[in-house]
XYZ file of C-alpha atoms in Angstrom:
784
model
C 74.531 15.260 49.562
C 72.550 15.350 45.995
C 74.560 15.806 42.657
C 75.288 19.416 41.467
C 75.151 20.405 37.853
C 75.902 23.670 36.128
C 74.691 24.513 32.364
C 77.609 23.870 29.912
C 78.917 27.308 28.855
C 78.435 28.794 32.230
C 81.254 29.006 34.904
C 82.073 26.272 37.361
C 79.860 26.759 40.308
C 81.273 24.148 42.818
C 84.268 24.818 45.041
C 88.307 24.006 44.301
C 90.409 23.594 46.993
C 93.903 22.511 47.519
C 92.628 18.839 48.205
C 89.629 16.869 47.811
C 88.230 17.301 51.250
C 88.151 20.945 50.918
C 86.401 20.833 47.407
C 82.745 20.612 46.414
C 82.437 18.917 42.926
C 79.816 20.098 40.467
C 78.992 18.683 36.815
C 78.214 19.842 33.498
C 74.304 19.306 32.985
C 73.473 16.604 30.332
C 71.289 17.477 28.061
C 67.699 16.446 28.818
C 64.301 17.118 27.574
C 61.454 18.577 29.688
C 59.704 16.094 31.637
C 56.830 14.772 29.527
C 58.429 16.228 26.433
C 56.509 14.287 23.600
C 58.363 12.162 20.796
C 58.314 13.457 17.102
C 57.402 11.139 14.407
C 57.600 12.460 10.743
C 56.321 9.837 8.137
C 57.130 11.204 4.697
C 55.518 8.864 2.023
C 56.639 9.321 -1.576
C 54.539 10.009 -4.690
C 51.170 9.549 -2.896
C 48.027 11.659 -4.308
C 45.196 13.538 -2.531
C 42.997 10.669 -3.520
C 44.901 7.315 -2.898
C 44.712 6.569 0.748
C 41.516 5.347 2.605
C 40.870 8.306 4.629
C 40.913 10.511 1.550
C 38.318 8.556 -0.161
C 40.385 5.832 -2.080
C 39.172 2.217 -2.343
C 42.785 1.180 -1.454
C 42.797 -0.103 2.050
C 45.220 1.728 4.555
C 43.653 0.727 7.559
C 46.726 1.924 9.851
C 46.919 5.414 8.386
C 43.121 5.562 8.519
C 43.493 5.210 12.308
C 45.633 7.992 12.471
C 42.862 10.117 10.511
C 40.059 8.764 12.660
C 41.985 9.756 16.130
C 43.570 12.736 14.726
C 43.175 15.427 12.149
C 42.815 15.346 8.406
C 44.058 18.297 6.371
C 42.441 19.123 3.014
C 44.805 22.165 2.328
C 48.128 21.071 2.871
C 50.844 21.877 0.259
C 54.119 20.693 -1.069
C 56.489 21.845 -3.871
C 55.561 18.917 -6.327
C 58.926 17.347 -5.946
C 60.712 15.126 -3.577
C 63.761 16.571 -2.484
C 62.600 20.359 -2.541
C 59.774 19.369 -0.264
C 61.469 17.219 1.987
C 64.067 20.247 2.593
C 61.225 22.389 3.569
C 59.708 19.739 5.904
C 63.047 19.361 8.076
C 64.322 23.193 7.691
C 60.889 25.106 7.736
C 62.307 27.365 4.783
C 61.273 27.455 1.101
C 62.901 25.190 -1.199
C 64.928 27.755 -3.213
C 65.978 29.216 0.106
C 67.341 25.738 0.539
C 69.235 25.963 -2.696
C 66.922 22.971 -3.587
C 64.975 24.097 -6.904
C 65.049 20.194 -8.197
C 66.243 17.279 -6.801
C 69.849 17.059 -6.072
C 70.830 15.372 -9.468
C 69.271 18.241 -11.201
C 71.038 20.908 -9.285
C 72.725 23.980 -11.212
C 75.185 26.688 -10.229
C 72.686 29.457 -8.880
C 72.177 30.003 -5.243
C 68.545 28.647 -5.358
C 69.342 25.688 -7.101
C 72.738 24.279 -6.344
C 71.398 21.504 -3.913
C 73.680 22.451 -1.033
C 71.156 23.100 1.786
C 72.804 26.065 3.802
C 73.985 25.406 7.243
C 72.116 28.615 8.186
C 69.069 26.822 7.524
C 69.134 24.243 10.433
C 67.008 21.015 10.398
C 64.735 20.141 13.138
C 66.850 17.245 13.953
C 69.570 19.671 14.915
C 67.246 21.970 16.788
C 65.987 18.876 19.039
C 69.116 17.560 19.434
C 69.795 20.217 21.324
C 66.944 19.900 23.694
C 67.737 16.522 24.435
C 66.016 14.469 22.146
C 67.429 11.225 20.203
C 67.079 11.799 16.651
C 66.792 9.012 13.962
C 66.337 8.711 10.140
C 65.394 5.655 8.755
C 64.858 5.552 5.078
C 64.999 7.961 1.867
C 67.264 11.065 2.426
C 68.060 12.751 -1.092
C 69.167 15.807 0.401
C 73.144 15.447 -0.093
C 74.339 17.063 -3.384
C 74.579 13.996 -5.642
C 78.422 14.472 -6.019
C 78.922 14.079 -2.342
C 77.324 10.656 -1.608
C 80.431 8.562 -2.219
C 82.777 7.257 0.179
C 84.928 10.428 -0.360
C 82.443 12.529 1.308
C 82.166 15.138 2.698
C 79.787 13.865 5.198
C 78.425 16.745 6.687
C 75.278 16.889 4.417
C 74.664 13.309 5.114
C 71.960 12.533 7.686
C 74.765 12.343 10.649
C 75.984 15.511 9.486
C 72.823 17.334 9.942
C 71.557 16.451 13.478
C 70.428 12.932 13.059
C 72.289 10.393 15.492
C 71.258 7.309 13.646
C 70.612 6.616 9.879
C 69.864 3.501 7.935
C 68.398 3.941 4.465
C 69.187 5.307 1.157
C 70.667 8.522 0.149
C 69.118 8.786 -3.490
C 65.572 9.225 -5.009
C 64.446 6.079 -5.246
C 66.015 2.538 -4.849
C 65.244 -1.081 -5.593
C 62.998 -2.358 -2.801
C 64.276 -5.983 -3.072
C 68.364 -4.916 -3.791
C 67.965 -1.357 -2.172
C 71.351 0.807 -2.049
C 71.782 0.753 1.805
C 73.795 3.001 3.946
C 74.107 2.678 7.567
C 75.356 5.700 9.373
C 78.338 6.825 6.894
C 78.888 3.547 5.091
C 77.326 1.273 2.875
C 76.082 -2.146 3.805
C 74.373 -5.374 2.241
C 70.527 -6.121 2.672
C 70.461 -8.694 5.581
C 68.521 -10.987 3.268
C 67.812 -11.752 -0.487
C 64.201 -11.341 -1.933
C 64.110 -15.036 -2.237
C 64.547 -15.302 1.575
C 61.646 -12.835 1.922
C 63.484 -9.217 1.914
C 61.562 -6.222 1.385
C 62.825 -2.761 2.267
C 60.057 -1.385 3.721
C 59.880 -4.109 6.328
C 63.600 -3.825 6.968
C 63.311 0.033 7.639
C 60.675 -0.748 10.147
C 62.699 -3.047 11.872
C 65.561 -0.615 12.086
C 63.322 2.244 13.221
C 61.994 0.085 16.243
C 65.399 -1.032 17.076
C 66.730 2.564 17.065
C 63.874 3.313 19.540
C 64.181 0.218 21.778
C 67.938 1.004 22.130
C 67.497 4.284 23.880
C 64.391 3.691 25.664
C 65.635 0.524 27.499
C 68.514 2.804 28.720
C 66.638 6.324 29.233
C 62.806 5.576 29.012
C 62.199 9.132 29.726
C 64.214 10.527 26.765
C 62.144 11.527 23.925
C 63.061 10.991 20.181
C 62.663 12.678 16.877
C 62.217 10.399 14.245
C 62.027 11.105 10.424
C 60.860 8.015 8.731
C 60.781 7.751 4.975
C 60.063 4.519 2.958
C 60.585 4.469 -0.689
C 56.860 3.690 -0.920
C 55.192 4.872 -3.135
C 57.632 5.777 -5.487
C 58.700 3.636 -8.415
C 59.634 0.743 -8.403
C 56.325 -0.256 -7.240
C 57.827 -3.814 -5.817
C 55.751 -5.734 -3.435
C 55.362 -9.416 -3.111
C 52.606 -11.048 -5.392
C 50.155 -12.312 -2.525
C 49.724 -8.481 -1.719
C 48.934 -7.212 -5.189
C 46.462 -10.288 -5.662
C 44.416 -8.752 -2.933
C 43.119 -6.465 -5.480
C 42.469 -8.573 -8.416
C 39.581 -7.244 -10.570
C 39.138 -4.137 -8.178
C 40.285 -1.648 -10.737
C 39.018 -3.411 -13.780
C 36.404 -0.536 -14.486
C 39.146 1.849 -14.912
C 40.559 5.378 -13.781
C 37.411 7.386 -14.715
C 35.378 5.343 -12.645
C 38.004 5.252 -9.672
C 37.717 9.088 -9.895
C 33.926 9.156 -9.592
C 33.958 6.896 -6.807
C 36.689 8.664 -4.805
C 35.281 11.764 -5.158
C 31.730 10.777 -3.933
C 33.700 9.414 -1.047
C 35.784 12.414 -0.452
C 32.516 14.524 -0.050
C 31.111 12.008 2.418
C 34.113 12.221 4.304
C 34.017 15.945 4.323
C 37.500 16.231 2.757
C 36.181 18.059 -0.080
C 33.408 20.928 -0.068
C 29.875 19.811 -0.715
C 29.604 21.946 -3.502
C 33.088 20.997 -5.287
C 33.346 20.059 -8.836
C 35.470 17.262 -10.047
C 38.309 18.334 -12.460
C 37.855 17.596 -16.150
C 39.376 14.381 -17.828
C 42.924 15.192 -18.574
C 43.494 15.307 -22.183
C 46.813 13.660 -21.850
C 44.869 10.628 -20.482
C 43.211 7.920 -22.805
C 39.422 7.351 -22.243
C 39.474 4.072 -20.586
C 36.161 2.907 -22.473
C 37.936 3.159 -25.940
C 41.161 1.152 -24.673
C 41.928 -2.338 -26.257
C 41.141 -5.109 -24.038
C 44.572 -6.173 -23.327
C 45.805 -2.467 -22.523
C 42.961 -2.453 -20.030
C 44.110 -5.736 -18.333
C 47.995 -4.512 -18.262
C 47.004 -1.044 -16.577
C 44.530 -2.624 -14.154
C 47.290 -4.797 -12.989
C 49.728 -1.927 -12.610
C 47.265 -0.240 -10.223
C 46.798 -3.626 -8.364
C 50.391 -3.775 -7.865
C 50.602 -0.012 -6.462
C 47.421 -0.629 -4.377
C 49.064 -3.972 -2.808
C 52.335 -1.952 -2.378
C 50.459 0.806 -0.403
C 48.245 -1.718 1.712
C 51.840 -3.542 2.429
C 53.475 -0.309 3.229
C 50.487 0.627 5.669
C 50.870 -2.860 7.355
C 54.329 -1.984 8.277
C 53.336 1.238 9.735
C 50.833 -0.666 11.661
C 53.974 -2.846 13.288
C 55.660 0.493 14.061
C 52.596 1.723 15.717
C 51.931 -1.281 17.789
C 55.442 -1.283 18.687
C 55.023 2.457 20.229
C 51.711 1.014 21.883
C 53.714 -1.655 23.617
C 56.233 0.249 24.994
C 53.831 3.230 26.190
C 54.919 5.801 23.691
C 52.367 5.813 21.332
C 49.929 8.450 22.878
C 52.634 10.832 23.534
C 53.878 10.680 20.119
C 53.422 13.679 17.900
C 52.863 12.178 14.338
C 52.860 14.208 11.370
C 52.116 12.204 8.198
C 52.638 13.675 4.761
C 53.231 12.981 0.867
C 56.177 14.677 -0.418
C 54.334 15.655 -3.768
C 51.179 14.613 -5.768
C 50.959 11.265 -7.547
C 53.748 10.638 -10.262
C 53.439 10.596 -14.129
C 56.733 9.321 -14.595
C 55.348 5.937 -15.941
C 53.871 7.797 -19.094
C 50.868 6.920 -20.751
C 51.345 3.176 -20.971
C 53.203 2.605 -17.522
C 56.712 1.341 -17.351
C 58.442 -1.812 -16.554
C 61.729 0.263 -16.177
C 61.591 3.841 -14.701
C 65.098 4.416 -16.080
C 63.482 4.648 -19.447
C 61.455 7.933 -18.502
C 65.202 9.472 -17.535
C 66.517 8.883 -20.678
C 63.874 10.009 -22.758
C 62.830 6.509 -24.213
C 59.249 5.975 -24.891
C 57.517 3.111 -23.344
C 54.846 1.058 -25.186
C 52.168 -1.032 -23.892
C 53.451 -4.035 -25.544
C 56.539 -3.861 -23.286
C 54.402 -4.073 -20.260
C 52.373 -7.029 -21.482
C 55.412 -8.979 -22.194
C 56.157 -8.323 -18.211
C 52.810 -8.384 -16.879
C 53.291 -11.327 -14.679
C 56.518 -10.146 -13.305
C 55.236 -6.518 -12.221
C 56.026 -5.883 -8.695
C 58.703 -8.404 -8.691
C 62.537 -8.285 -8.733
C 62.853 -8.372 -12.256
C 61.419 -5.014 -12.883
C 61.642 -1.146 -11.954
C 57.766 -0.791 -12.477
C 55.495 2.282 -12.599
C 51.972 2.640 -13.512
C 50.372 4.388 -16.456
C 49.563 8.361 -15.791
C 45.916 7.395 -15.878
C 46.244 6.115 -12.462
C 48.226 9.380 -11.746
C 45.441 11.539 -12.932
C 43.140 9.313 -10.873
C 45.316 9.409 -7.782
C 44.943 12.988 -7.662
C 41.531 13.255 -7.352
C 39.665 15.941 -7.487
C 42.667 17.939 -8.678
C 44.237 18.407 -12.160
C 47.670 17.034 -13.389
C 50.351 15.606 -11.369
C 53.955 15.550 -9.682
C 56.652 17.999 -11.206
C 53.663 20.794 -11.872
C 52.148 22.923 -9.639
C 48.626 22.649 -10.182
C 46.688 21.371 -7.053
C 47.272 17.795 -8.381
C 51.010 18.330 -7.832
C 51.302 20.441 -4.632
C 48.177 19.525 -2.655
C 48.846 16.609 -0.712
C 47.526 14.207 2.031
C 48.580 15.563 5.641
C 47.593 13.902 8.983
C 48.378 14.989 12.763
C 47.985 12.357 15.390
C 48.929 13.274 19.076
C 46.223 11.634 21.655
C 48.330 13.151 24.719
C 48.506 16.635 23.286
C 45.231 17.174 21.022
C 41.495 17.237 22.072
C 40.205 17.223 18.759
C 39.583 13.689 17.111
C 38.614 12.653 13.652
C 38.094 15.999 12.391
C 38.902 18.005 9.130
C 41.249 21.012 8.997
C 40.913 23.482 6.153
C 43.509 26.217 7.216
C 46.123 26.815 4.291
C 49.399 24.899 5.009
C 52.501 24.168 3.394
C 55.423 22.045 4.184
C 57.491 24.742 5.473
C 55.038 25.079 8.386
C 55.693 21.933 9.952
C 58.981 22.854 11.973
C 57.318 26.067 13.545
C 54.324 23.955 14.488
C 56.405 21.334 16.208
C 58.451 23.888 17.793
C 55.467 25.890 19.168
C 53.756 22.711 20.288
C 56.799 21.645 22.117
C 57.391 25.165 23.750
C 60.808 25.442 22.161
C 62.092 28.885 20.323
C 63.855 28.602 16.858
C 67.681 28.754 17.778
C 69.745 31.842 16.983
C 72.677 29.574 16.168
C 73.461 25.878 15.590
C 76.966 24.893 15.854
C 78.430 28.209 15.839
C 76.254 29.013 12.440
C 73.857 31.909 13.199
C 70.556 30.872 11.759
C 68.207 32.177 9.024
C 64.708 33.118 9.880
C 62.241 30.174 9.520
C 59.973 31.137 6.812
C 57.139 28.775 7.658
C 54.114 29.728 9.722
C 52.910 27.513 12.694
C 49.397 26.153 12.518
C 49.380 25.120 16.047
C 46.561 27.308 16.975
C 44.463 25.494 14.422
C 44.912 21.974 15.767
C 42.244 22.212 18.448
C 40.245 24.789 16.691
C 38.540 24.215 13.558
C 37.582 27.871 13.098
C 41.026 29.345 13.902
C 41.959 31.542 10.836
C 44.718 30.901 8.536
C 47.874 32.300 9.127
C 49.811 31.223 6.237
C 48.453 34.035 3.580
C 51.016 33.913 0.608
C 52.898 30.867 -0.931
C 54.930 30.707 -4.063
C 55.511 27.769 -6.276
C 57.931 26.947 -9.067
C 59.063 23.601 -10.681
C 60.499 23.062 -13.911
C 59.251 26.464 -14.960
C 55.771 25.548 -14.074
C 54.842 28.517 -11.816
C 51.913 29.499 -9.418
C 51.284 31.593 -6.329
C 48.702 31.341 -3.533
C 47.242 34.563 -1.703
C 44.444 34.589 0.621
C 42.040 32.335 -1.203
C 43.165 32.998 -4.581
C 45.680 30.877 -6.991
C 47.452 32.289 -10.289
C 48.700 29.307 -12.346
C 51.303 29.591 -15.430
C 51.455 26.067 -16.581
C 54.477 24.914 -18.476
C 54.650 23.448 -20.842
C 51.009 24.036 -20.928
C 47.880 23.063 -19.351
C 48.517 19.496 -20.870
C 51.070 17.970 -23.494
C 48.249 17.251 -25.915
C 47.000 20.887 -25.933
C 50.440 22.589 -25.847
C 52.061 20.190 -28.353
C 54.968 20.310 -26.043
C 56.427 17.780 -23.766
C 58.045 18.157 -20.151
C 61.502 19.769 -20.275
C 60.688 22.196 -23.354
C 63.151 25.356 -22.775
C 61.965 28.718 -21.597
C 64.043 31.391 -23.008
C 63.797 34.910 -21.971
C 61.264 35.751 -24.966
C 59.133 32.885 -24.155
C 59.152 34.022 -20.448
C 57.966 37.365 -21.570
C 55.191 35.607 -23.700
C 54.068 33.603 -20.624
C 53.799 36.368 -18.187
C 51.671 38.213 -20.883
C 49.349 35.613 -21.960
C 49.392 32.140 -20.088
C 48.595 33.004 -16.401
C 45.073 31.501 -15.031
C 43.645 32.551 -12.102
C 41.572 30.718 -9.594
C 39.429 31.330 -6.594
C 40.114 28.504 -4.425
C 37.881 29.495 -1.811
C 35.065 29.117 -4.254
C 36.640 26.499 -6.820
C 38.187 23.905 -4.591
C 39.722 21.813 -7.849
C 40.728 24.616 -10.042
C 37.992 24.450 -12.782
C 37.124 27.876 -13.483
C 39.792 30.061 -14.835
C 38.540 33.593 -14.030
C 41.700 35.625 -15.501
C 39.459 37.434 -17.967
C 37.025 38.473 -15.267
C 39.549 39.537 -12.834
C 42.318 40.953 -14.622
C 43.359 43.505 -11.899
C 43.569 40.573 -9.449
C 45.585 38.621 -11.966
C 48.210 41.296 -12.617
C 48.317 41.668 -8.644
C 49.084 38.041 -8.349
C 51.830 37.952 -11.045
C 53.609 40.805 -9.566
C 53.378 39.256 -6.114
C 54.944 35.846 -7.742
C 58.107 37.930 -8.814
C 58.356 39.581 -5.250
C 58.485 36.269 -3.790
C 60.633 34.951 -6.308
C 63.128 37.864 -5.455
C 62.704 37.110 -1.825
C 63.595 33.371 -1.980
C 66.185 32.871 -4.811
C 63.614 31.585 -7.276
C 65.203 32.928 -10.435
C 66.442 32.059 -12.897
C 63.730 29.716 -14.399
C 65.141 26.387 -15.770
C 62.565 24.202 -17.434
C 64.953 21.693 -19.089
C 63.623 18.747 -17.072
C 65.823 15.723 -17.658
C 68.475 17.266 -19.486
C 69.546 19.298 -16.488
C 70.641 15.620 -15.086
C 73.413 15.691 -17.898
C 74.977 19.024 -16.675
C 78.602 19.037 -15.258
C 78.912 19.711 -11.477
C 81.648 19.930 -9.065
C 83.223 17.057 -8.033
C 85.480 16.281 -4.798
C 88.253 15.216 -6.922
C 89.614 17.149 -10.128
C 88.537 15.836 -13.385
C 90.648 13.185 -14.725
C 90.652 10.707 -17.469
C 91.835 7.742 -15.532
C 90.107 6.378 -12.369
C 91.788 3.163 -10.411
C 89.528 0.878 -8.387
C 89.912 -1.776 -6.081
C 88.104 -5.067 -4.938
C 86.321 -5.066 -1.736
C 85.599 -1.045 -1.738
C 82.218 0.551 -1.606
C 80.144 1.069 -4.598
C 80.889 4.446 -6.426
C 77.763 6.259 -6.978
C 76.751 7.419 -10.556
C 77.699 11.159 -9.876
C 81.125 10.303 -8.716
C 81.623 7.685 -11.371
C 83.798 8.154 -14.839
C 81.258 9.612 -17.323
C 81.491 6.931 -19.942
C 78.163 7.694 -21.855
C 78.622 8.475 -25.480
C 82.479 8.501 -25.454
C 85.349 6.217 -25.943
C 86.222 4.313 -22.968
C 88.242 1.318 -21.624
C 88.467 -0.810 -18.440
C 91.596 -2.819 -17.694
C 91.957 -5.352 -15.061
C 95.166 -6.491 -13.463
C 94.334 -9.983 -12.338
C 96.335 -13.158 -11.098
C 94.341 -16.298 -12.082
C 95.303 -19.618 -9.885
C 95.786 -23.041 -10.730
C 92.217 -24.354 -11.766
C 91.281 -20.964 -13.186
C 89.056 -18.009 -11.613
C 85.703 -16.562 -12.284
C 83.639 -13.595 -11.236
C 82.934 -9.916 -11.928
C 85.990 -7.455 -12.536
C 83.938 -4.210 -12.809
C 80.083 -3.669 -12.981
C 77.612 -0.907 -12.973
C 73.897 -0.616 -12.670
C 71.557 -3.564 -12.388
C 68.278 -4.983 -13.515
C 67.134 -1.691 -14.939
C 70.236 -1.290 -17.174
C 73.995 -1.013 -17.110
C 77.059 -3.147 -17.899
C 79.331 -5.957 -16.326
C 82.760 -7.002 -17.274
C 83.496 -10.589 -16.041
C 85.256 -13.889 -16.214
C 83.229 -17.034 -16.749
C 84.242 -20.541 -17.910
C 87.892 -19.250 -18.685
C 86.473 -16.467 -20.944
C 86.540 -12.940 -20.474
C 83.059 -11.475 -21.161
C 80.965 -8.163 -21.295
C 77.359 -7.930 -20.949
C 75.374 -4.608 -21.735
C 71.855 -3.918 -20.746
C 70.277 -1.156 -22.771
C 67.392 -0.242 -20.289
C 66.066 -3.839 -20.320
C 65.054 -3.179 -23.980
C 68.068 -4.844 -25.409
C 70.845 -6.803 -24.059
C 74.187 -7.325 -25.783
C 77.003 -9.924 -25.077
C 80.732 -10.677 -26.258
C 83.139 -13.029 -25.050
C 86.397 -13.956 -25.666
C 87.595 -16.528 -28.503
C 90.549 -17.532 -26.395
C 90.630 -18.856 -22.744
C 92.540 -17.180 -19.952
C 95.236 -19.123 -18.593
C 96.797 -19.457 -15.161
C 99.239 -16.473 -14.145
C 99.080 -12.673 -14.374
C 96.944 -11.010 -16.869
C 95.708 -7.606 -18.177
C 92.168 -8.267 -19.178
C 90.849 -5.210 -21.156
C 87.768 -4.088 -22.534
C 87.043 -0.993 -24.894
C 84.128 1.022 -26.419
C 84.732 2.962 -29.296
C 81.719 5.317 -30.799
C 80.764 4.688 -34.220
C 78.085 7.189 -34.590
C 76.584 9.994 -32.478
C 73.957 9.959 -29.783
C 70.401 11.110 -30.246
C 69.368 11.903 -26.767
C 66.163 13.528 -27.419
C 64.823 9.870 -28.457
C 66.356 8.097 -25.929
C 69.554 6.817 -27.825
C 73.129 6.895 -26.886
C 76.096 6.826 -29.216
C 76.304 3.426 -31.156
C 79.731 1.754 -30.794
C 82.174 -1.223 -31.001
C 82.988 -3.306 -28.143
C 86.163 -5.221 -27.951
C 87.732 -7.524 -25.443
C 91.399 -7.895 -25.146
C 93.995 -10.387 -23.253
C 97.400 -8.987 -22.604
C 96.929 -6.596 -25.683
C 95.658 -9.178 -28.013
C 92.149 -8.681 -29.300
C 90.160 -11.599 -28.557
C 86.302 -10.505 -29.070
C 84.140 -7.866 -30.518
C 80.484 -6.715 -30.917
C 78.744 -3.849 -32.116
C 76.473 -2.076 -29.518
C 73.736 -0.376 -32.081
C 72.530 1.982 -29.108
C 73.581 2.530 -25.584
C 72.416 4.548 -22.548
C 72.291 7.995 -23.526
C 71.796 10.216 -20.442
C 71.219 8.867 -17.181
C 73.089 5.855 -15.547
C 71.126 3.065 -13.797
C 69.086 3.974 -10.841
C 70.421 0.425 -9.413
C 73.931 1.776 -8.585
C 77.310 2.933 -9.806
C 80.504 1.441 -10.487
C 81.445 -1.714 -8.182
C 84.976 -3.424 -8.531
C 85.235 -7.070 -8.038
C 81.303 -7.897 -7.646
C 78.062 -7.276 -8.988
C 75.884 -6.497 -5.719
C 72.166 -5.848 -5.572
C 70.167 -6.469 -8.641
C 71.975 -8.271 -11.277
C 72.843 -6.456 -14.536
C 72.684 -9.975 -16.425
C 71.215 -13.259 -16.034
C 74.687 -14.950 -16.834
C 75.278 -15.337 -13.454
C 73.941 -15.021 -10.064
C 74.906 -11.768 -8.221
C 76.944 -10.990 -6.440
C 79.400 -13.040 -8.193
C 82.829 -11.858 -6.728
C 86.118 -12.567 -8.384
C 87.767 -15.575 -7.164
C 91.362 -14.787 -8.266
C 93.345 -11.991 -7.154
C 92.109 -8.595 -8.531
C 94.841 -6.121 -8.113
C 92.936 -3.094 -9.432
C 90.670 -2.002 -12.580
C 91.764 1.144 -14.235
C 88.821 3.058 -16.186
C 90.270 5.373 -18.920
C 88.161 8.014 -20.605
C 91.097 9.644 -22.524
C 90.160 8.338 -25.837
C 93.273 6.327 -26.074
C 92.279 2.755 -27.489
C 94.218 -0.122 -28.837
C 94.359 -0.669 -32.575
C 94.801 -3.996 -33.733
C 93.734 -3.986 -37.643
C 94.732 -7.279 -38.371
C 93.062 -9.309 -35.470
C 89.945 -6.993 -36.031
C 89.846 -7.945 -39.628
C 90.172 -11.632 -38.914
C 87.100 -11.250 -36.386
C 84.856 -9.386 -38.941
C 85.437 -11.943 -41.593
C 84.846 -14.823 -38.928
C 81.317 -13.320 -38.449
C 80.309 -13.262 -42.094
């Protein structure tokens, strides 16, 4: 007698008698996918421009990505939002980024429906949809879709990956992380990296290892069960971290500079059919230095930055190859629908000179070539948080103008590949149909023969806003079905409609031409002025790279396009326009706990992320540790925050109470106690008292006086002439009892856990500080 089943939610269809022999059992039917259902693999790469991979004309070696192109489809008309979290929300939900409340990255959320950072549950994710159709769902890598105030151990966890339909997760919740010392989360808890960089650790390798393990775990039990994997390495976002031997493969490859790179890549793009034969390369960007006029040392620095980036990309491609080979080995590669996409154009966050520490950008600190030259031999290694100069950004987006955060095509037109040997007949062809990240979900659903759900988990679902391009996968001549698409990012606006694009650039066509910088505010009067005078018009069907502004010749068309932008803005919750850039990060946001002035931390607990940590920047604050020192003494970290890119550490070493402050790697300050810490129970205290005001616009936080106390007695002090002004370290939040990850200081080797008994550390931001005038005077005199 065969096993009988019934669909869950329907009535039991067996027989229930008084005894078992009079009864017939039947079971709730397990969720099973259709026979032969394909696996689905999304690979979302960060900050990769249209002209940075081999299959898009780049000289950078990406053989495994290129193989997807050779045996699949290359799209030259795919679009994103110009920023990571917004694009990723589109990729997973099939809805526009403002409809997902994701106008910006989660750390830049503001209190309006289109920008509060809380993706509505009525906008279900593909993971949730496929889970109901018998799929396993995995998400190794970057997430960056949880509101910044909800990524701590206090939760809530409903907008973490496991709360949005993924069964297994391993990666980092923020926008970027150190590739050698990542902020790792496994499912719903933080974990340490399995190895150190000295032992060969690199995050991309680790993520591929986990991806293969997730798949193998299931396939060895249920080989016929398909999976959906959302694989998102930290590459190619800063920091551009890669072992030196990979960067050295490109020694000398970029010595002729970014202009030469553009010319060669553009020519190759035409050979490959990626751009039309009559396309014209966009102009040399006014913000980018002329390579030939640069000093020799700067050329050497910038060329090395690009060698590191190229090595990082080739290293990443190699890891993809390991994943693809694994899928081939287990017989799943041919029936895996792979969609490979970048989340936005190449990034200009390195500025004109590149960066050895990306945290400088987020704190408005200008970087110089001299800073980079001092660290040139460390680029790509664990002592930097590096990013290339924006000349390479401009080159990486060949043939388009501008870059990430702006809605010219350089920011929103991105690489996109589709590969599915068992499901597609076409091989090695280019697709020119207009597409956007919101189209990926409906395309997958149509390819799998699945209707969008009416409800998920009891929540009625909003309509999917994307348009399937499944009809074009095997038909190069199929018409475009996506006719209209708006764009808005930090006040930079544009709209596409049936072969035309209107663009209203902000802060202008370039920083040089406008005299303004990223983050310049737009008020109501300025918006009215921009709508009247600043919109440009491009006929993309005839002008692939947006070279010819035809607004004057087609005034009626321009007016129509601007009006259409406002219609779309009203439909998708785009307003209000907020162009404030990094200043948005300083806005107050709701917290899980009510605002308070005292925070108590305990050793052995998870790191508290920056957005849930006490706001100590530019204000008086103190740390007081309640400790017991055993016979023979103790050492270790009491409280730390940040890492190699900036932060502080409060610790005991050599029987002295010590404090180190890392101002974004530019300056480091140290103070230690004049008295030793004796055996027994003590209150060890640090205080910071501002002595001036911050100048946030130029990257300077409040200066102040740092003081150390043992049991209420002043035992050390120093002046901090400058502090971090705006954004805490990218390397992590508050950690009690150790300094995990990349160390804030070179005074010890991390994690340097405290070896005595640490009862707790109290952080106080009330402004109540100890006053010991006599001791302070003595110390001042001693320093003369």
